Amino acid sequence: MTTAGSSPAILTDATHISQGAEAASLKVYKALLHQSSNSESTPVFLKYRFNKQYRHPTLDTSLTRSRIAGEARTVLKCLRSGVHVPGLRLVDASEGILGFEWIEGKSVRMLLGGGAEGEEEIEYSENLPEDEISDETPESELESAYRITPDALMSMIGSEIGKMHLADVIHGDLTTSNMMLHWTSSANSSPSVELVLVDFGLAYTSSLVEDKAVDLYVLERAFNSTHPDSEPLFAIVLEVYGKRVGKEWTSIKRRLDDVRLRGRKRSMVG
């Protein structure tokens, strides 16, 4: 197994974590990554695509390699385009393993009061000052622990999705569960709040207006089903997204209206 920098890697203390959309095809873990026996350990988020007994071994190996490589390429493309995504830490396509930077924070779904998607969601608060960790309601926690308003959070979401689509990356599973809010800092800057898009297992590259509109529609449906009375919030997402993508917004907005209409028709006919 090698890291993204091609150095030998050792993984220890792997703890299984439940996962939502792709739970049937992979397992996820929090583990410690050691570049060498003497190096300091780094927490990583591991995605393991296990062998499928119902598939021919050759086909299974080929599909696993393709999906691991595809997700790694997509994440690297996002990183190069300035999209906030977890850093890639290791790739082992033959074993079906991807390792990502561990993001300490909370999902937007939890912060907006939506809870987890049918399962317990881990809460990460180790990076927050002790006086900011509380049992407050999600709305007040957003403003006290992360010091931003819901409107500001929606602006961050619209901006990140806009950057991603300008890079022609389609997420494929845009929900508030796949967005993490966390504190970040560097030697040259003071701590700031950052929104990170995660889980690119269903992502692909496309410049088609249709695909970008469908990506937005998936997120809109997630807002409607998870966060009551969220229409004003999602309107801010689209407003900031439109400013980010610029001249592309006119055609994407028109196609989004078409996708909404098709979605309503499908709902009416069952």
Coordinates of C-alpha atoms in Angstrom, one line a residue:
M1 CA 0.0 0.0 0.0
T2 CA 1.3 3.4 -0.9
T3 CA 0.3 7.0 0.0
A4 CA -0.5 9.7 -2.5
G5 CA 3.1 10.6 -2.4
S6 CA 4.1 7.0 -3.2
S7 CA 5.8 6.3 0.1
P8 CA 5.1 3.0 1.9
A9 CA 2.2 3.3 4.4
I10 CA 1.2 1.5 7.5
L11 CA -2.4 1.6 8.8
T12 CA -3.4 0.9 12.4
D13 CA -6.3 1.3 14.8
A14 CA -9.0 1.1 12.1
T15 CA -12.5 1.8 13.5
H16 CA -15.5 1.0 11.4
I17 CA -17.9 3.8 10.6
S18 CA -21.4 3.4 9.2
Q19 CA -22.0 5.0 5.8
G20 CA -25.1 6.0 3.9
A21 CA -25.4 6.1 0.1
E22 CA -22.8 3.4 -0.8
A23 CA -23.0 1.2 2.3
A24 CA -23.9 -1.9 0.2
S25 CA -20.7 -1.6 -1.9
L26 CA -18.1 -0.4 0.6
K27 CA -17.1 0.0 4.2
V28 CA -15.6 3.1 5.8
Y29 CA -13.2 3.4 8.7
K30 CA -11.2 5.9 10.7
A31 CA -7.6 4.8 10.9
L32 CA -4.1 6.0 11.7
L33 CA -1.7 6.4 8.9
H34 CA 2.1 6.0 9.5
Q35 CA 4.4 6.9 6.7
S36 CA 7.1 4.8 8.4
S37 CA 7.6 3.1 11.7
N38 CA 9.1 6.2 13.2
S39 CA 6.7 8.8 11.8
E40 CA 3.9 10.6 13.6
S41 CA 0.5 9.0 12.9
T42 CA -2.1 10.9 11.0
P43 CA -5.9 10.2 11.2
V44 CA -7.4 9.3 7.8
F45 CA -10.8 8.4 6.4
L46 CA -10.7 5.0 4.6
K47 CA -13.0 3.8 2.0
Y48 CA -12.8 0.1 1.3
R49 CA -14.6 -1.5 -1.7
F50 CA -14.7 -5.1 -0.7
N51 CA -14.9 -8.1 -3.0
K52 CA -18.4 -8.9 -4.4
Q53 CA -18.9 -12.7 -4.3
Y54 CA -21.7 -12.5 -6.9
R55 CA -19.4 -11.1 -9.6
H56 CA -16.8 -12.9 -11.6
P57 CA -13.4 -12.2 -9.9
T58 CA -11.9 -10.6 -13.0
L59 CA -14.8 -8.3 -13.6
D60 CA -15.0 -7.4 -9.9
T61 CA -11.3 -6.5 -9.9
S62 CA -11.6 -4.4 -13.0
L63 CA -14.7 -2.5 -11.7
T64 CA -13.0 -1.9 -8.3
R65 CA -9.8 -0.5 -9.9
S66 CA -11.9 1.7 -12.2
R67 CA -14.0 3.2 -9.4
I68 CA -11.1 3.7 -7.1
A69 CA -9.1 5.4 -9.8
G70 CA -12.1 7.4 -11.0
E71 CA -12.8 8.8 -7.5
A72 CA -9.2 9.6 -6.9
R73 CA -8.9 11.5 -10.2
T74 CA -12.1 13.4 -9.5
V75 CA -10.9 14.5 -6.0
L76 CA -7.5 15.6 -7.4
K77 CA -9.3 17.6 -10.1
C78 CA -11.4 19.4 -7.5
L79 CA -8.2 20.1 -5.5
R80 CA -6.5 21.6 -8.5
S81 CA -9.6 23.8 -9.2
G82 CA -9.7 25.2 -5.7
V83 CA -12.7 23.2 -4.5
H84 CA -12.6 22.5 -0.8
V85 CA -12.5 18.7 -0.6
P86 CA -10.5 16.3 1.7
G87 CA -6.9 15.8 0.7
L88 CA -6.0 12.4 -0.9
R89 CA -3.7 10.5 1.4
L90 CA -3.4 7.0 -0.1
V91 CA -4.6 4.9 -3.0
D92 CA -4.5 1.1 -3.4
A93 CA -6.6 0.3 -6.4
S94 CA -5.7 -3.4 -6.3
E95 CA -7.1 -3.7 -2.8
G96 CA -9.9 -1.3 -3.3
I97 CA -8.8 1.2 -0.7
L98 CA -8.8 5.0 -0.7
G99 CA -7.6 7.2 2.2
F100 CA -8.6 10.8 2.7
E101 CA -7.7 13.6 5.0
W102 CA -9.8 13.3 8.2
I103 CA -12.1 16.3 8.5
E104 CA -12.9 17.3 12.1
G105 CA -16.3 19.0 12.0
K106 CA -20.0 18.4 11.6
S107 CA -22.1 17.8 8.6
V108 CA -24.4 20.6 7.4
R109 CA -27.3 18.1 7.8
M110 CA -26.6 17.9 11.5
L111 CA -26.0 21.6 11.9
L112 CA -29.4 22.4 10.3
G113 CA -31.2 20.0 12.5
G114 CA -31.8 17.3 9.9
G115 CA -30.1 14.5 11.9
A116 CA -28.4 11.6 10.2
E117 CA -29.7 9.7 7.1
G118 CA -31.2 6.7 8.8
E119 CA -28.2 6.0 11.0
E120 CA -26.1 7.5 13.7
E121 CA -23.7 10.2 12.5
I122 CA -20.4 10.8 14.2
E123 CA -20.0 14.2 15.7
Y124 CA -16.5 15.7 15.6
S125 CA -15.7 18.5 18.0
E126 CA -12.1 17.9 19.1
N127 CA -11.0 21.0 17.1
L128 CA -13.4 23.4 18.8
P129 CA -12.6 25.4 21.9
E130 CA -14.0 23.8 25.0
D131 CA -16.2 26.8 25.8
E132 CA -17.9 26.5 22.4
I133 CA -18.9 22.9 22.7
S134 CA -22.5 22.7 24.1
D135 CA -25.8 21.0 23.9
E136 CA -27.5 23.9 22.1
T137 CA -30.0 23.5 19.3
P138 CA -28.4 23.0 15.8
E139 CA -29.3 26.5 14.7
S140 CA -27.7 28.2 17.7
E141 CA -24.7 25.8 17.5
L142 CA -24.0 26.9 14.0
E143 CA -23.8 30.5 15.1
S144 CA -22.0 30.0 18.4
A145 CA -19.6 27.2 17.6
Y146 CA -18.9 28.1 14.0
R147 CA -19.7 31.8 14.2
I148 CA -21.7 32.0 10.9
T149 CA -25.3 32.5 10.1
P150 CA -27.5 30.0 8.1
D151 CA -27.4 32.6 5.2
A152 CA -23.6 32.6 5.3
L153 CA -23.5 28.9 5.3
M154 CA -25.8 28.8 2.2
S155 CA -23.5 31.2 0.5
M156 CA -20.5 28.9 1.2
I157 CA -22.5 25.9 -0.3
G158 CA -23.4 27.8 -3.5
S159 CA -19.8 28.9 -3.9
E160 CA -18.3 25.5 -3.5
I161 CA -20.8 23.8 -5.9
G162 CA -20.2 26.6 -8.4
K163 CA -16.4 26.0 -8.3
M164 CA -17.0 22.2 -8.7
H165 CA -19.2 22.6 -11.7
L166 CA -16.9 25.1 -13.4
A167 CA -14.3 22.3 -13.2
D168 CA -16.9 20.0 -14.9
V169 CA -17.2 17.7 -11.9
I170 CA -20.6 16.3 -11.1
H171 CA -20.9 15.1 -7.6
G172 CA -23.8 12.7 -8.1
D173 CA -25.0 12.6 -4.5
L174 CA -25.3 16.2 -3.4
T175 CA -26.9 16.2 0.0
T176 CA -26.3 18.2 3.2
S177 CA -24.8 15.0 4.7
N178 CA -22.0 15.2 2.2
M179 CA -21.0 18.7 3.3
M180 CA -18.8 19.2 6.3
L181 CA -18.2 22.4 8.2
H182 CA -14.9 22.7 10.2
W183 CA -12.4 25.1 11.5
T184 CA -9.1 25.5 9.6
S185 CA -6.0 27.4 10.2
S186 CA -2.4 27.7 9.0
A187 CA 0.9 29.3 10.1
N188 CA 0.1 32.4 8.1
S189 CA -3.6 32.8 8.9
S190 CA -6.0 32.9 11.8
P191 CA -8.6 30.2 12.2
S192 CA -11.5 30.4 9.8
V193 CA -14.6 28.2 9.0
E194 CA -14.4 26.2 5.8
L195 CA -17.1 24.1 4.0
V196 CA -15.8 20.8 2.6
L197 CA -17.6 18.7 0.0
V198 CA -17.1 14.9 0.7
D199 CA -17.9 11.5 -0.7
F200 CA -17.2 11.5 -4.4
G201 CA -17.9 7.8 -4.9
L202 CA -20.7 8.6 -7.4
A203 CA -18.9 11.6 -9.0
Y204 CA -18.0 11.9 -12.7
T205 CA -16.7 14.5 -15.2
S206 CA -19.2 16.2 -17.5
S207 CA -19.6 19.6 -19.1
L208 CA -23.3 19.0 -19.9
V209 CA -25.8 21.5 -18.7
E210 CA -28.2 18.7 -18.0
D211 CA -25.9 17.0 -15.6
K212 CA -25.2 20.1 -13.6
A213 CA -28.9 20.9 -13.4
V214 CA -29.6 17.4 -12.2
D215 CA -26.9 17.8 -9.5
L216 CA -28.6 20.9 -8.3
Y217 CA -32.0 19.3 -8.4
V218 CA -30.7 16.4 -6.2
L219 CA -29.6 18.9 -3.6
E220 CA -32.8 20.8 -3.8
R221 CA -34.8 17.6 -3.2
A222 CA -32.5 16.8 -0.2
F223 CA -33.2 20.3 1.3
N224 CA -37.0 19.9 0.8
S225 CA -37.1 16.4 2.4
T226 CA -34.6 17.0 5.2
H227 CA -34.9 20.6 6.2
P228 CA -38.5 22.0 6.6
D229 CA -39.2 25.5 5.2
S230 CA -35.8 25.5 3.5
E231 CA -36.9 27.2 0.3
P232 CA -35.4 30.6 1.3
L233 CA -32.2 28.9 2.2
F234 CA -31.9 27.1 -1.1
A235 CA -32.6 30.3 -2.9
I236 CA -29.4 31.7 -1.5
V237 CA -27.5 28.7 -2.6
L238 CA -28.7 29.2 -6.2
E239 CA -28.1 32.9 -6.1
V240 CA -24.4 32.5 -5.0
Y241 CA -24.0 29.5 -7.4
G242 CA -25.2 31.7 -10.3
K243 CA -22.8 34.4 -9.5
R244 CA -19.9 31.9 -9.3
V245 CA -20.6 30.1 -12.6
G246 CA -21.3 33.4 -14.4
K247 CA -22.6 33.2 -18.0
E248 CA -23.3 29.5 -17.7
W249 CA -26.0 30.2 -15.1
T250 CA -28.6 31.2 -17.7
S251 CA -28.6 27.8 -19.5
I252 CA -28.2 25.8 -16.2
K253 CA -31.1 27.7 -14.6
R254 CA -33.3 27.0 -17.6
R255 CA -32.5 23.3 -17.6
L256 CA -33.0 23.2 -13.8
D257 CA -36.6 24.4 -14.4
D258 CA -37.0 21.6 -16.9
V259 CA -35.7 19.0 -14.5
R260 CA -38.0 20.2 -11.8
L261 CA -41.0 19.9 -14.2
R262 CA -40.0 16.3 -15.1
G263 CA -39.6 15.5 -11.5
R264 CA -43.1 16.8 -10.6
K265 CA -44.6 14.8 -13.5
R266 CA -42.9 11.6 -12.3
S267 CA -44.3 12.3 -8.8
M268 CA -47.8 12.7 -10.2
V269 CA -47.8 9.4 -12.1
G270 CA -46.0 7.5 -9.4

